[in-house]
JSON list of C-alpha atoms in Angstrom, two decimals:
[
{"chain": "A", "resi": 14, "resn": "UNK", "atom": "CA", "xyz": [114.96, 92.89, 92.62]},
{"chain": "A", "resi": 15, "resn": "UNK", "atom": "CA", "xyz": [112.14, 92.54, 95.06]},
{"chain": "A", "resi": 16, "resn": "UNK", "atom": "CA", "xyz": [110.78, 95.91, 96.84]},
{"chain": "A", "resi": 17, "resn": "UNK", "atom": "CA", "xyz": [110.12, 95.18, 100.95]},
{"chain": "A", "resi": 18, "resn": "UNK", "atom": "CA", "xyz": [109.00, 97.32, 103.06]},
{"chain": "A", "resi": 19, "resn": "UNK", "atom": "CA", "xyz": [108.41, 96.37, 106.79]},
{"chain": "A", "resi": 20, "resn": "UNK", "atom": "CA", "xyz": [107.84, 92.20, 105.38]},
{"chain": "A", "resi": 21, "resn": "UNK", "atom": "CA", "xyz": [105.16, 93.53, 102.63]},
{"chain": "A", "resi": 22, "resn": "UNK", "atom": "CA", "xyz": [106.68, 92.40, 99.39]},
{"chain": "A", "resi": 23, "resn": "UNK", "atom": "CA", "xyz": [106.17, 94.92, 96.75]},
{"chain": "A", "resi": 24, "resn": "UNK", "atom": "CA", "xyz": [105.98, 95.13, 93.05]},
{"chain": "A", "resi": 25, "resn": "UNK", "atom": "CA", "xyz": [109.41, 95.84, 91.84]},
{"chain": "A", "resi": 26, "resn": "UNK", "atom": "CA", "xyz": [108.91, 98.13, 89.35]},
{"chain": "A", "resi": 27, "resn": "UNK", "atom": "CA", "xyz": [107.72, 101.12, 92.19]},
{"chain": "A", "resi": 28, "resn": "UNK", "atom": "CA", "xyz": [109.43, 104.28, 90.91]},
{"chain": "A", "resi": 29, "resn": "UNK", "atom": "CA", "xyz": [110.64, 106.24, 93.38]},
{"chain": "A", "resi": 30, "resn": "UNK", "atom": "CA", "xyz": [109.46, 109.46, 91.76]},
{"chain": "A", "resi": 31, "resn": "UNK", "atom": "CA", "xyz": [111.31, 112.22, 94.07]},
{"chain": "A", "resi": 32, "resn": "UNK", "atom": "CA", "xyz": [114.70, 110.14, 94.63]},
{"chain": "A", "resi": 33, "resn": "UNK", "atom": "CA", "xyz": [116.43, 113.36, 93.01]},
{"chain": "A", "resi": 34, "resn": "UNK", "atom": "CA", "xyz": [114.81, 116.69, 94.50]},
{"chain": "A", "resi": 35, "resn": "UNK", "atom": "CA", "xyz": [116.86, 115.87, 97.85]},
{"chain": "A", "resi": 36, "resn": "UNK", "atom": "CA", "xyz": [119.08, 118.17, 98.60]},
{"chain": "A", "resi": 37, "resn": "UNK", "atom": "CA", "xyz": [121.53, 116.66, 101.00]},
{"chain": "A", "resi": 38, "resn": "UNK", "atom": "CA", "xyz": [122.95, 119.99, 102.33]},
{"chain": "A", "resi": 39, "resn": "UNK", "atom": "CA", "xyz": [120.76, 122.74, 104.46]},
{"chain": "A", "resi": 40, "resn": "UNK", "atom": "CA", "xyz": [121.64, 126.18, 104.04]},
{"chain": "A", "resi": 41, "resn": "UNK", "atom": "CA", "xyz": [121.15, 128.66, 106.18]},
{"chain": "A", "resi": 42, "resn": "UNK", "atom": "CA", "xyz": [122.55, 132.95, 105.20]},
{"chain": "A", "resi": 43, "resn": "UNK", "atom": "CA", "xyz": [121.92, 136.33, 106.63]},
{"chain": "A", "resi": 44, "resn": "UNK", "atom": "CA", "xyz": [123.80, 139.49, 106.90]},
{"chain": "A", "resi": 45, "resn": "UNK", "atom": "CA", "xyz": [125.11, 140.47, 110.00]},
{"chain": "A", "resi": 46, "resn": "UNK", "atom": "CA", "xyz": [124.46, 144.58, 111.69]},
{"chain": "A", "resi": 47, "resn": "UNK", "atom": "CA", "xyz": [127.69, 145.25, 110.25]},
{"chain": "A", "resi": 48, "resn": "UNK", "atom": "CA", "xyz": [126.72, 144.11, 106.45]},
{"chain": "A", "resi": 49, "resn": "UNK", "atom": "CA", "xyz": [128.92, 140.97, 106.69]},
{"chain": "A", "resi": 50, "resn": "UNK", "atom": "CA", "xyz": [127.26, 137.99, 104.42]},
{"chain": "A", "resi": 51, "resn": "UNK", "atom": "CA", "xyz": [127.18, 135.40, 106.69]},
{"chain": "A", "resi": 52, "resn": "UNK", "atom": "CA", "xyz": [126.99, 131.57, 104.96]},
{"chain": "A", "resi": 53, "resn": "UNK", "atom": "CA", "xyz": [126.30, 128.37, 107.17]},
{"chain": "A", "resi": 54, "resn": "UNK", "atom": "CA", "xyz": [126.08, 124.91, 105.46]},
{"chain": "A", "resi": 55, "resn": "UNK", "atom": "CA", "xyz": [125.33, 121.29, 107.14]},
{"chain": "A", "resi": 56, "resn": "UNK", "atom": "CA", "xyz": [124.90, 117.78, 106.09]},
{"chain": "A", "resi": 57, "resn": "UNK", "atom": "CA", "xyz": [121.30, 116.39, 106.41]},
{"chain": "A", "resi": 58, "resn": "UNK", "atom": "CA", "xyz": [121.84, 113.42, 107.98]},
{"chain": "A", "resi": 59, "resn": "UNK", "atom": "CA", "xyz": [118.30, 112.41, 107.81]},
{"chain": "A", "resi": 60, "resn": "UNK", "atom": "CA", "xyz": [114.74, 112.98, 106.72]},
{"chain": "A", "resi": 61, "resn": "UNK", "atom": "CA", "xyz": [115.26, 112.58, 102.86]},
{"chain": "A", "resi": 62, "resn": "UNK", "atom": "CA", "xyz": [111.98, 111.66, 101.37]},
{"chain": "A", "resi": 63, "resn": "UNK", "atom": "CA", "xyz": [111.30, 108.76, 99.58]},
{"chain": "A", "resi": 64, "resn": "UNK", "atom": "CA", "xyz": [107.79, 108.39, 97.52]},
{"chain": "A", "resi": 65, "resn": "UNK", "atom": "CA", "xyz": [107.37, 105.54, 95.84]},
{"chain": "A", "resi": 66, "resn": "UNK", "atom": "CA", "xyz": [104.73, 105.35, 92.97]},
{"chain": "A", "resi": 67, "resn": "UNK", "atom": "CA", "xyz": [102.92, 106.89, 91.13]},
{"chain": "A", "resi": 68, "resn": "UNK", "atom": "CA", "xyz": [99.39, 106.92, 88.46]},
{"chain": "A", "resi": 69, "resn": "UNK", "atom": "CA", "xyz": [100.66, 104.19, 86.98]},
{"chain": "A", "resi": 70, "resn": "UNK", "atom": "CA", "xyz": [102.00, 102.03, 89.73]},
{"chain": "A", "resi": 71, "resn": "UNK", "atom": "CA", "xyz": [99.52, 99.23, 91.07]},
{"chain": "A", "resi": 72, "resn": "UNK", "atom": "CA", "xyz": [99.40, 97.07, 94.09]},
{"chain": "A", "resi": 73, "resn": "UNK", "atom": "CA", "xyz": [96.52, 94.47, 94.98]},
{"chain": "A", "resi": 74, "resn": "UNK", "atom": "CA", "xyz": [93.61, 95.49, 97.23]},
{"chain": "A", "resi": 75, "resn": "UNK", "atom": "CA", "xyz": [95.26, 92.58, 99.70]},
{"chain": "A", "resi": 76, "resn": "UNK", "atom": "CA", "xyz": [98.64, 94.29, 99.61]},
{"chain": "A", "resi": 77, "resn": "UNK", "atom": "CA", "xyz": [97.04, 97.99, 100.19]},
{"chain": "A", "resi": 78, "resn": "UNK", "atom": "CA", "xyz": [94.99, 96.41, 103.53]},
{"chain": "A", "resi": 79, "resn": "UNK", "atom": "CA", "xyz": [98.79, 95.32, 104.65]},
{"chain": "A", "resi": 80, "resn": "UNK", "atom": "CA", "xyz": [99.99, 98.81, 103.86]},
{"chain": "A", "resi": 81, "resn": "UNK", "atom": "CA", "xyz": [97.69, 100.55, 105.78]},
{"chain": "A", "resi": 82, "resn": "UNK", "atom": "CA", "xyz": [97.82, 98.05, 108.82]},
{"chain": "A", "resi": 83, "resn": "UNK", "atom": "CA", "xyz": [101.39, 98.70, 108.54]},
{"chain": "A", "resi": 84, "resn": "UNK", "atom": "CA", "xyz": [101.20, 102.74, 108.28]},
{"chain": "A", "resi": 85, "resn": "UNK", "atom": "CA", "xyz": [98.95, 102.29, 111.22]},
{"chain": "A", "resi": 86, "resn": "UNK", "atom": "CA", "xyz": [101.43, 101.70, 113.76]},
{"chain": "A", "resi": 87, "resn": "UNK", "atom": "CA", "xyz": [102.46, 104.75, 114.61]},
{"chain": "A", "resi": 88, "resn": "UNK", "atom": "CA", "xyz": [105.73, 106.04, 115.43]},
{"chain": "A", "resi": 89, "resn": "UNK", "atom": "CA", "xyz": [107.11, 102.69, 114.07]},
{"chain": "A", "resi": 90, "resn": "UNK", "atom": "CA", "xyz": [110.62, 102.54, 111.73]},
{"chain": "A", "resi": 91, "resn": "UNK", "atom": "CA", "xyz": [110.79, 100.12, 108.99]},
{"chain": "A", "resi": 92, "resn": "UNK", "atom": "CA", "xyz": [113.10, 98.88, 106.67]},
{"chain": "A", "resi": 93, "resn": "UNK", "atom": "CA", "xyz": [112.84, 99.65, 102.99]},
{"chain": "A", "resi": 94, "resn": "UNK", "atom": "CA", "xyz": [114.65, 96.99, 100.84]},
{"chain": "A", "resi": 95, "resn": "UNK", "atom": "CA", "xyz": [115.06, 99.45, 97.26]},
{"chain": "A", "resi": 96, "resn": "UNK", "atom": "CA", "xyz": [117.20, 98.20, 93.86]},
{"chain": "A", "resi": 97, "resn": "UNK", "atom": "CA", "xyz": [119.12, 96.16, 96.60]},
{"chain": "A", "resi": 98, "resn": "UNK", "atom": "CA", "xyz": [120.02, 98.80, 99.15]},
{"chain": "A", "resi": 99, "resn": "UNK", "atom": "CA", "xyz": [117.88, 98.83, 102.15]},
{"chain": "A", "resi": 100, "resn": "UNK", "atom": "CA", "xyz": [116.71, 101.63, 104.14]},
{"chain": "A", "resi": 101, "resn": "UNK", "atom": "CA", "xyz": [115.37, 102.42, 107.75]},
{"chain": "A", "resi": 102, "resn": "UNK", "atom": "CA", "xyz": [112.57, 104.36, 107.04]},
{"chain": "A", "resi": 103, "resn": "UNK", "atom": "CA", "xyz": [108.83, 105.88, 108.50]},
{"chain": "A", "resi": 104, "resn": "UNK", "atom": "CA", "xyz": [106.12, 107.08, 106.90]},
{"chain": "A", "resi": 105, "resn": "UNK", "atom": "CA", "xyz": [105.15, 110.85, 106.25]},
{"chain": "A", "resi": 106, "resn": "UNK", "atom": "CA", "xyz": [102.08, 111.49, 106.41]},
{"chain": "A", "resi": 107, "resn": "UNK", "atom": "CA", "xyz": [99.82, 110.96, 105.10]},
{"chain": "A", "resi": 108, "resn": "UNK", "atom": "CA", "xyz": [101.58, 107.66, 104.42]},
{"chain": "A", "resi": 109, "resn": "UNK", "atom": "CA", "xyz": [99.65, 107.28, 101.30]},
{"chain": "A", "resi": 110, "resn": "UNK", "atom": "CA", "xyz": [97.29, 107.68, 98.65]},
{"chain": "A", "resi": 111, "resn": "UNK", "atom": "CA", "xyz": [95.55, 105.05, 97.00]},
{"chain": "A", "resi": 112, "resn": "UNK", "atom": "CA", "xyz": [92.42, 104.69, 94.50]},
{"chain": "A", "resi": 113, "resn": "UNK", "atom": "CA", "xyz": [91.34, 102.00, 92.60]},
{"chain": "A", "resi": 114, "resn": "UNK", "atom": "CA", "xyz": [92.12, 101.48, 89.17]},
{"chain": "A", "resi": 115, "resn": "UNK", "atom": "CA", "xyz": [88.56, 100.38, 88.58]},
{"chain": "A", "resi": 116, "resn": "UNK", "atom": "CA", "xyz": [86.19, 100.88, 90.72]},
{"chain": "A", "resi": 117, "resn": "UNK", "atom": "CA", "xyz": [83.91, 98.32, 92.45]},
{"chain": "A", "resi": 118, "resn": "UNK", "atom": "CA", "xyz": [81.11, 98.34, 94.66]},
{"chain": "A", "resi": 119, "resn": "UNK", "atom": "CA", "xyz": [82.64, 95.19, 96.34]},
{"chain": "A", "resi": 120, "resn": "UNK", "atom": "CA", "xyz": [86.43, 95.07, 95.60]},
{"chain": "A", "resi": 121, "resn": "UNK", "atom": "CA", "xyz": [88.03, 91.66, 95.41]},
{"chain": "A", "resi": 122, "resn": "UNK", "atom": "CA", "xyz": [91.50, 91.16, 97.08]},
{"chain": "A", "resi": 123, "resn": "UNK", "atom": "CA", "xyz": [93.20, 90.82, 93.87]},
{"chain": "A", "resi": 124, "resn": "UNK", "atom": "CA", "xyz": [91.57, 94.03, 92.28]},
{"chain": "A", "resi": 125, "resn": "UNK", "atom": "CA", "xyz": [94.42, 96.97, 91.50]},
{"chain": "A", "resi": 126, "resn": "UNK", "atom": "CA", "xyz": [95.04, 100.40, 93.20]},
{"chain": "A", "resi": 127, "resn": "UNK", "atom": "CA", "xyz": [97.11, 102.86, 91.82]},
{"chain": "A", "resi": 128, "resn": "UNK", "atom": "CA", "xyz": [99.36, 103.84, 94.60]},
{"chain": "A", "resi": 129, "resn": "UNK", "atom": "CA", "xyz": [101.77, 106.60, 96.10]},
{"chain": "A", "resi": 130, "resn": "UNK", "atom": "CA", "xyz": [103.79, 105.71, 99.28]},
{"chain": "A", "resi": 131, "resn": "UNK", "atom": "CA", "xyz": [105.41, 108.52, 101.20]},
{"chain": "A", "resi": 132, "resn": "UNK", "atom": "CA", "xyz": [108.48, 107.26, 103.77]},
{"chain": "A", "resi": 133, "resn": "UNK", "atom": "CA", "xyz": [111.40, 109.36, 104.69]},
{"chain": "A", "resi": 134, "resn": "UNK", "atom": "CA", "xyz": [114.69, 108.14, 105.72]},
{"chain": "A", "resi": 135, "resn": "UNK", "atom": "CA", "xyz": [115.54, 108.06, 109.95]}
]
């Protein structure tokens, strides 16, 4: 299945590397004067992270220059089309990290960077 985000077509085998270390629930416990334990629990609604990529993941030079035109827009939602479920989503920053696989004086459009994108639901 094709990986979208915001229009940008992606390579579809991005890993989304942190897609379990969510923990849907926030926690919050103190003890009262009195020594009472005092528990409160609520569902995250939003703000789970989604990072996409890794070392080994690679996107064109032409792709990266959308990316970052796209990350650019601050304050901007997008949506994140993922294994067929689709997401509204932002970036965190820093939205992401790139570096080329090798490197070139001159990169050519088509020349690979490994990538790491870093979005959060909203």
């Amino acid at each position: 299945m094709p990986v979208t985000l915001g229009g940008i077509t992606l390579p579809d085998d991005l890993v989304w590397i942190d897609e379990f270390d969510h923990d849907p629930v926030a926690q919050a416990a103190q003890r009262t004067l009195g020594g009472v334990h005092v528990l409160e629990e609520t569902e995250l609604v939003e703000g789970r992270p989604i990072t996409l990529g890794a070392d080994e993941q690679w996107i064109t030079r032409t792709t990266l220059l959308e990316l970052q035109a796209l990350a650019a827009d601050a304050g901007q939602t997008h949506t994140l089309n993922l294994r067929g479920v689709e997401y509204t989503v932002a970036f965190r920053r820093p939205a992401f990290r790139a570096r080329p696989v090798i490197p070139f004086a001159d990169p050519d459009a088509g020349d690979q960077y490994a990538v790491q994108i870093n979005l959060m639901t909203v």
